[in-house]
Amino acid sequence: MKSIGQLVEETINVSDRGLPEFAFLNACEALDLTAQKVYKDEQTAEPAFQKFIRENWRLISFMGIPRSDVIPANLPFGLRRAIPSLNMPNLALEIVIYAVRHTLSTRRLPLEIGFARFGGITVENDKLLFPKSLLFAILGSVIFSPVNKDEKVPDNYWINIWDFKMFTSELWGRMDLAERVMNLYEGNKWGNEAVIEKKVE
């Protein structure tokens, strides 16, 4: 079985090749393994990955979807059938949970969901497009989780969140730093989304 660090590294490498839809599976698997570690001694009424996303939604939305409250009205028909209610207050959260659940069970992103390179949430050709930064936000929730403090990636991988830039290898388990970055920049909804990338020599 691949380690969480290996899954994070593969996610970044595949995304760097311009294939975020394929990278999403590795990101979901890293999140699922992290959630299993977090809740291994708890009995939960919902799947561990789902609880983890809910409890880390502040960080995920901050890094990946700064305007998570703005959802297009013309959602794809398939997505409307999959989400029980379109009137829930945190629709972006529920769509992300659905996307992760579907990807973990089928090993592919739902057909109604894809990624745009930049910007907020849009609908094009009957497909809901999240900004590519959502992929990095899911990785961020994995990297900053305290249970992953002993995971590793090479030093040539970087996290960029707004003006904050650091070696990914230095941030495993450092939720305290994620909290500081969020407290510093939260509320400015129009800045740059997060990026996690491999530095090319």
PDB file of C-alpha atoms in Angstrom:
ATOM      1  CA  MET A   1       0.000   0.000   0.000  1.00  0.00           C
ATOM      2  CA  LYS A   2       1.242   3.480  -0.832  1.00  0.00           C
ATOM      3  CA  SER A   3       1.965   5.835   2.032  1.00  0.00           C
ATOM      4  CA  ILE A   4       0.066   9.086   2.423  1.00  0.00           C
ATOM      5  CA  GLY A   5       3.230  10.956   1.486  1.00  0.00           C
ATOM      6  CA  GLN A   6       3.556   8.931  -1.725  1.00  0.00           C
ATOM      7  CA  LEU A   7      -0.078   9.618  -2.617  1.00  0.00           C
ATOM      8  CA  VAL A   8       0.427  13.350  -2.067  1.00  0.00           C
ATOM      9  CA  GLU A   9       3.553  13.300  -4.243  1.00  0.00           C
ATOM     10  CA  GLU A  10       1.768  11.403  -7.027  1.00  0.00           C
ATOM     11  CA  THR A  11      -1.186  13.792  -6.886  1.00  0.00           C
ATOM     12  CA  ILE A  12       1.099  16.770  -7.425  1.00  0.00           C
ATOM     13  CA  ASN A  13       3.051  15.063 -10.215  1.00  0.00           C
ATOM     14  CA  VAL A  14      -0.078  14.058 -12.140  1.00  0.00           C
ATOM     15  CA  SER A  15      -1.617  17.497 -11.643  1.00  0.00           C
ATOM     16  CA  ASP A  16       1.573  19.140 -12.914  1.00  0.00           C
ATOM     17  CA  ARG A  17       1.096  17.171 -16.141  1.00  0.00           C
ATOM     18  CA  GLY A  18      -2.246  18.923 -16.614  1.00  0.00           C
ATOM     19  CA  LEU A  19      -4.398  15.988 -15.478  1.00  0.00           C
ATOM     20  CA  PRO A  20      -6.225  17.160 -12.330  1.00  0.00           C
ATOM     21  CA  GLU A  21      -9.189  14.823 -12.943  1.00  0.00           C
ATOM     22  CA  PHE A  22      -6.819  11.834 -12.735  1.00  0.00           C
ATOM     23  CA  ALA A  23      -4.875  13.319  -9.820  1.00  0.00           C
ATOM     24  CA  PHE A  24      -8.094  13.590  -7.815  1.00  0.00           C
ATOM     25  CA  LEU A  25      -8.169   9.846  -7.078  1.00  0.00           C
ATOM     26  CA  ASN A  26      -4.786   9.927  -5.328  1.00  0.00           C
ATOM     27  CA  ALA A  27      -5.874  12.998  -3.359  1.00  0.00           C
ATOM     28  CA  CYS A  28      -9.066  11.243  -2.261  1.00  0.00           C
ATOM     29  CA  GLU A  29      -7.141   8.146  -1.197  1.00  0.00           C
ATOM     30  CA  ALA A  30      -4.718  10.269   0.836  1.00  0.00           C
ATOM     31  CA  LEU A  31      -7.660  12.011   2.497  1.00  0.00           C
ATOM     32  CA  ASP A  32      -9.401   8.704   3.225  1.00  0.00           C
ATOM     33  CA  LEU A  33      -6.288   7.177   4.822  1.00  0.00           C
ATOM     34  CA  THR A  34      -5.805  10.318   6.896  1.00  0.00           C
ATOM     35  CA  ALA A  35      -9.422  10.225   8.072  1.00  0.00           C
ATOM     36  CA  GLN A  36      -9.067   6.574   9.075  1.00  0.00           C
ATOM     37  CA  LYS A  37      -6.061   7.521  11.226  1.00  0.00           C
ATOM     38  CA  VAL A  38      -7.879  10.472  12.798  1.00  0.00           C
ATOM     39  CA  TYR A  39     -11.000   8.517  13.760  1.00  0.00           C
ATOM     40  CA  LYS A  40      -9.567   5.023  14.267  1.00  0.00           C
ATOM     41  CA  ASP A  41     -10.683   4.943  17.919  1.00  0.00           C
ATOM     42  CA  GLU A  42     -14.097   6.530  17.332  1.00  0.00           C
ATOM     43  CA  GLN A  43     -17.474   5.166  16.352  1.00  0.00           C
ATOM     44  CA  THR A  44     -18.879   7.596  13.782  1.00  0.00           C
ATOM     45  CA  ALA A  45     -22.346   7.686  12.231  1.00  0.00           C
ATOM     46  CA  GLU A  46     -20.925   8.797   8.892  1.00  0.00           C
ATOM     47  CA  PRO A  47     -17.911   7.583   6.884  1.00  0.00           C
ATOM     48  CA  ALA A  48     -14.584   8.794   8.269  1.00  0.00           C
ATOM     49  CA  PHE A  49     -13.653  10.673   5.092  1.00  0.00           C
ATOM     50  CA  GLN A  50     -16.972  12.535   5.183  1.00  0.00           C
ATOM     51  CA  LYS A  51     -16.530  13.592   8.811  1.00  0.00           C
ATOM     52  CA  PHE A  52     -12.956  14.663   8.051  1.00  0.00           C
ATOM     53  CA  ILE A  53     -14.093  16.891   5.170  1.00  0.00           C
ATOM     54  CA  ARG A  54     -16.769  18.505   7.349  1.00  0.00           C
ATOM     55  CA  GLU A  55     -14.346  19.151  10.207  1.00  0.00           C
ATOM     56  CA  ASN A  56     -11.698  20.544   7.840  1.00  0.00           C
ATOM     57  CA  TRP A  57     -14.052  22.492   5.582  1.00  0.00           C
ATOM     58  CA  ARG A  58     -12.768  25.854   6.779  1.00  0.00           C
ATOM     59  CA  LEU A  59      -9.260  24.983   5.536  1.00  0.00           C
ATOM     60  CA  ILE A  60     -10.448  23.222   2.362  1.00  0.00           C
ATOM     61  CA  SER A  61     -12.701  26.073   1.296  1.00  0.00           C
ATOM     62  CA  PHE A  62     -10.093  28.681   2.264  1.00  0.00           C
ATOM     63  CA  MET A  63      -7.373  27.056   0.165  1.00  0.00           C
ATOM     64  CA  GLY A  64      -9.477  25.762  -2.683  1.00  0.00           C
ATOM     65  CA  ILE A  65     -12.758  27.641  -3.092  1.00  0.00           C
ATOM     66  CA  PRO A  66     -12.525  31.157  -1.643  1.00  0.00           C
ATOM     67  CA  ARG A  67     -16.033  31.901  -2.966  1.00  0.00           C
ATOM     68  CA  SER A  68     -17.611  28.627  -1.835  1.00  0.00           C
ATOM     69  CA  ASP A  69     -20.897  30.410  -1.149  1.00  0.00           C
ATOM     70  CA  VAL A  70     -21.356  31.249  -4.850  1.00  0.00           C
ATOM     71  CA  ILE A  71     -22.773  28.200  -6.644  1.00  0.00           C
ATOM     72  CA  PRO A  72     -24.160  28.478 -10.206  1.00  0.00           C
ATOM     73  CA  ALA A  73     -27.916  27.970 -10.486  1.00  0.00           C
ATOM     74  CA  ASN A  74     -27.642  25.825 -13.637  1.00  0.00           C
ATOM     75  CA  LEU A  75     -26.165  22.726 -12.001  1.00  0.00           C
ATOM     76  CA  PRO A  76     -25.874  19.649 -14.253  1.00  0.00           C
ATOM     77  CA  PHE A  77     -28.921  17.371 -14.181  1.00  0.00           C
ATOM     78  CA  GLY A  78     -26.894  14.377 -13.001  1.00  0.00           C
ATOM     79  CA  LEU A  79     -25.605  16.371 -10.054  1.00  0.00           C
ATOM     80  CA  ARG A  80     -29.119  17.505  -9.159  1.00  0.00           C
ATOM     81  CA  ARG A  81     -30.161  13.850  -8.928  1.00  0.00           C
ATOM     82  CA  ALA A  82     -27.111  12.894  -6.833  1.00  0.00           C
ATOM     83  CA  ILE A  83     -27.398  15.654  -4.204  1.00  0.00           C
ATOM     84  CA  PRO A  84     -30.517  15.188  -2.020  1.00  0.00           C
ATOM     85  CA  SER A  85     -31.285  18.894  -1.644  1.00  0.00           C
ATOM     86  CA  LEU A  86     -30.108  21.922  -3.589  1.00  0.00           C
ATOM     87  CA  ASN A  87     -31.259  24.310  -0.865  1.00  0.00           C
ATOM     88  CA  MET A  88     -28.813  23.278   1.847  1.00  0.00           C
ATOM     89  CA  PRO A  89     -26.651  26.110   3.242  1.00  0.00           C
ATOM     90  CA  ASN A  90     -23.307  24.448   2.430  1.00  0.00           C
ATOM     91  CA  LEU A  91     -23.951  23.146  -1.064  1.00  0.00           C
ATOM     92  CA  ALA A  92     -20.277  23.333  -2.109  1.00  0.00           C
ATOM     93  CA  LEU A  93     -19.371  21.160   0.884  1.00  0.00           C
ATOM     94  CA  GLU A  94     -21.991  18.558  -0.036  1.00  0.00           C
ATOM     95  CA  ILE A  95     -20.853  18.490  -3.667  1.00  0.00           C
ATOM     96  CA  VAL A  96     -17.224  17.956  -2.602  1.00  0.00           C
ATOM     97  CA  ILE A  97     -18.288  15.126  -0.276  1.00  0.00           C
ATOM     98  CA  TYR A  98     -20.240  13.563  -3.149  1.00  0.00           C
ATOM     99  CA  ALA A  99     -17.246  13.897  -5.491  1.00  0.00           C
ATOM    100  CA  VAL A 100     -14.894  12.249  -2.986  1.00  0.00           C
ATOM    101  CA  ARG A 101     -17.380   9.465  -2.178  1.00  0.00           C
ATOM    102  CA  HIS A 102     -17.968   8.708  -5.863  1.00  0.00           C
ATOM    103  CA  THR A 103     -14.243   8.778  -6.653  1.00  0.00           C
ATOM    104  CA  LEU A 104     -13.345   6.432  -3.790  1.00  0.00           C
ATOM    105  CA  SER A 105     -16.050   3.937  -4.791  1.00  0.00           C
ATOM    106  CA  THR A 106     -15.624   4.024  -8.586  1.00  0.00           C
ATOM    107  CA  ARG A 107     -11.992   5.216  -8.829  1.00  0.00           C
ATOM    108  CA  ARG A 108     -12.982   8.071 -11.115  1.00  0.00           C
ATOM    109  CA  LEU A 109     -14.371  11.582 -10.765  1.00  0.00           C
ATOM    110  CA  PRO A 110     -18.135  11.913 -11.385  1.00  0.00           C
ATOM    111  CA  LEU A 111     -18.881  12.688 -15.021  1.00  0.00           C
ATOM    112  CA  GLU A 112     -20.738  15.848 -13.981  1.00  0.00           C
ATOM    113  CA  ILE A 113     -17.680  17.342 -12.229  1.00  0.00           C
ATOM    114  CA  GLY A 114     -14.354  18.609 -13.562  1.00  0.00           C
ATOM    115  CA  PHE A 115     -11.686  21.222 -12.976  1.00  0.00           C
ATOM    116  CA  ALA A 116     -11.026  24.667 -14.382  1.00  0.00           C
ATOM    117  CA  ARG A 117      -7.538  26.097 -14.225  1.00  0.00           C
ATOM    118  CA  PHE A 118      -8.516  29.287 -12.404  1.00  0.00           C
ATOM    119  CA  GLY A 119     -11.471  31.107 -10.913  1.00  0.00           C
ATOM    120  CA  GLY A 120     -14.510  30.125  -8.942  1.00  0.00           C
ATOM    121  CA  ILE A 121     -17.117  27.439  -9.480  1.00  0.00           C
ATOM    122  CA  THR A 122     -18.606  27.472 -12.984  1.00  0.00           C
ATOM    123  CA  VAL A 123     -20.766  25.302 -15.228  1.00  0.00           C
ATOM    124  CA  GLU A 124     -19.666  24.567 -18.789  1.00  0.00           C
ATOM    125  CA  ASN A 125     -21.076  21.966 -21.186  1.00  0.00           C
ATOM    126  CA  ASP A 126     -23.320  20.532 -18.444  1.00  0.00           C
ATOM    127  CA  LYS A 127     -20.336  19.959 -16.150  1.00  0.00           C
ATOM    128  CA  LEU A 128     -19.650  21.654 -12.809  1.00  0.00           C
ATOM    129  CA  LEU A 129     -16.062  22.927 -12.790  1.00  0.00           C
ATOM    130  CA  PHE A 130     -14.209  23.502  -9.536  1.00  0.00           C
ATOM    131  CA  PRO A 131     -11.013  25.551  -9.518  1.00  0.00           C
ATOM    132  CA  LYS A 132      -7.940  23.342  -9.697  1.00  0.00           C
ATOM    133  CA  SER A 133      -6.987  24.704  -6.290  1.00  0.00           C
ATOM    134  CA  LEU A 134      -9.631  22.399  -4.729  1.00  0.00           C
ATOM    135  CA  LEU A 135      -7.248  19.537  -5.457  1.00  0.00           C
ATOM    136  CA  PHE A 136      -4.490  21.308  -3.525  1.00  0.00           C
ATOM    137  CA  ALA A 137      -6.911  22.189  -0.729  1.00  0.00           C
ATOM    138  CA  ILE A 138      -7.690  18.512  -0.199  1.00  0.00           C
ATOM    139  CA  LEU A 139      -3.946  17.847  -0.088  1.00  0.00           C
ATOM    140  CA  GLY A 140      -3.579  20.734   2.352  1.00  0.00           C
ATOM    141  CA  SER A 141      -6.060  19.154   4.760  1.00  0.00           C
ATOM    142  CA  VAL A 142      -3.985  15.966   4.565  1.00  0.00           C
ATOM    143  CA  ILE A 143      -0.593  17.645   4.941  1.00  0.00           C
ATOM    144  CA  PHE A 144      -1.543  19.893   7.852  1.00  0.00           C
ATOM    145  CA  SER A 145      -3.340  17.125   9.779  1.00  0.00           C
ATOM    146  CA  PRO A 146      -1.432  16.370  13.016  1.00  0.00           C
ATOM    147  CA  VAL A 147      -1.769  12.596  12.486  1.00  0.00           C
ATOM    148  CA  ASN A 148       0.485  12.929   9.423  1.00  0.00           C
ATOM    149  CA  LYS A 149       3.388  14.662  11.167  1.00  0.00           C
ATOM    150  CA  ASP A 150       5.759  11.810  10.269  1.00  0.00           C
ATOM    151  CA  GLU A 151       4.901  11.648   6.548  1.00  0.00           C
ATOM    152  CA  LYS A 152       7.440  12.798   3.967  1.00  0.00           C
ATOM    153  CA  VAL A 153       7.783  14.217   0.463  1.00  0.00           C
ATOM    154  CA  PRO A 154      10.993  15.467  -1.196  1.00  0.00           C
ATOM    155  CA  ASP A 155      12.122  19.022  -0.454  1.00  0.00           C
ATOM    156  CA  ASN A 156      11.408  20.227  -3.992  1.00  0.00           C
ATOM    157  CA  TYR A 157       7.645  20.353  -3.349  1.00  0.00           C
ATOM    158  CA  TRP A 158       6.190  23.687  -2.250  1.00  0.00           C
ATOM    159  CA  ILE A 159       2.917  24.978  -0.823  1.00  0.00           C
ATOM    160  CA  ASN A 160       1.777  28.468  -1.823  1.00  0.00           C
ATOM    161  CA  ILE A 161      -1.193  29.956   0.052  1.00  0.00           C
ATOM    162  CA  TRP A 162      -1.680  33.612  -0.718  1.00  0.00           C
ATOM    163  CA  ASP A 163       1.686  35.202   0.235  1.00  0.00           C
ATOM    164  CA  PHE A 164       2.728  32.222   2.366  1.00  0.00           C
ATOM    165  CA  LYS A 165       5.232  29.863   0.706  1.00  0.00           C
ATOM    166  CA  MET A 166       7.049  26.963   2.340  1.00  0.00           C
ATOM    167  CA  PHE A 167       8.568  23.537   1.707  1.00  0.00           C
ATOM    168  CA  THR A 168       5.781  20.964   1.903  1.00  0.00           C
ATOM    169  CA  SER A 169       8.173  18.734   3.842  1.00  0.00           C
ATOM    170  CA  GLU A 170       8.213  21.283   6.691  1.00  0.00           C
ATOM    171  CA  LEU A 171       4.422  21.450   7.034  1.00  0.00           C
ATOM    172  CA  TRP A 172       3.363  17.891   7.808  1.00  0.00           C
ATOM    173  CA  GLY A 173       1.145  17.971  10.885  1.00  0.00           C
ATOM    174  CA  ARG A 174       1.404  21.760  11.291  1.00  0.00           C
ATOM    175  CA  MET A 175      -2.266  22.665  11.601  1.00  0.00           C
ATOM    176  CA  ASP A 176      -1.147  25.494  13.877  1.00  0.00           C
ATOM    177  CA  LEU A 177       0.506  27.196  10.880  1.00  0.00           C
ATOM    178  CA  ALA A 178      -2.553  26.611   8.708  1.00  0.00           C
ATOM    179  CA  GLU A 179      -4.667  28.309  11.388  1.00  0.00           C
ATOM    180  CA  ARG A 180      -2.307  31.288  11.455  1.00  0.00           C
ATOM    181  CA  VAL A 181      -2.418  31.671   7.667  1.00  0.00           C
ATOM    182  CA  MET A 182      -6.214  31.468   7.658  1.00  0.00           C
ATOM    183  CA  ASN A 183      -6.520  34.006  10.460  1.00  0.00           C
ATOM    184  CA  LEU A 184      -4.238  36.371   8.551  1.00  0.00           C
ATOM    185  CA  TYR A 185      -5.928  36.185   5.147  1.00  0.00           C
ATOM    186  CA  GLU A 186      -9.487  34.996   5.764  1.00  0.00           C
ATOM    187  CA  GLY A 187     -12.106  37.480   4.654  1.00  0.00           C
ATOM    188  CA  ASN A 188     -10.149  38.540   1.571  1.00  0.00           C
ATOM    189  CA  LYS A 189     -12.120  36.403  -0.872  1.00  0.00           C
ATOM    190  CA  TRP A 190     -10.498  37.632  -4.059  1.00  0.00           C
ATOM    191  CA  GLY A 191      -6.870  36.654  -3.595  1.00  0.00           C
ATOM    192  CA  ASN A 192      -4.934  33.822  -5.191  1.00  0.00           C
ATOM    193  CA  GLU A 193      -6.039  30.262  -4.562  1.00  0.00           C
ATOM    194  CA  ALA A 194      -3.559  27.791  -3.118  1.00  0.00           C
ATOM    195  CA  VAL A 195      -1.027  25.874  -5.210  1.00  0.00           C
ATOM    196  CA  ILE A 196       1.100  22.868  -4.283  1.00  0.00           C
ATOM    197  CA  GLU A 197       3.740  22.217  -6.892  1.00  0.00           C
ATOM    198  CA  LYS A 198       7.063  20.601  -7.642  1.00  0.00           C
ATOM    199  CA  LYS A 199       9.891  23.059  -8.137  1.00  0.00           C
ATOM    200  CA  VAL A 200      11.606  22.373 -11.455  1.00  0.00           C
ATOM    201  CA  GLU A 201      15.370  22.712 -11.343  1.00  0.00           C
TER     202      GLU A 201
END
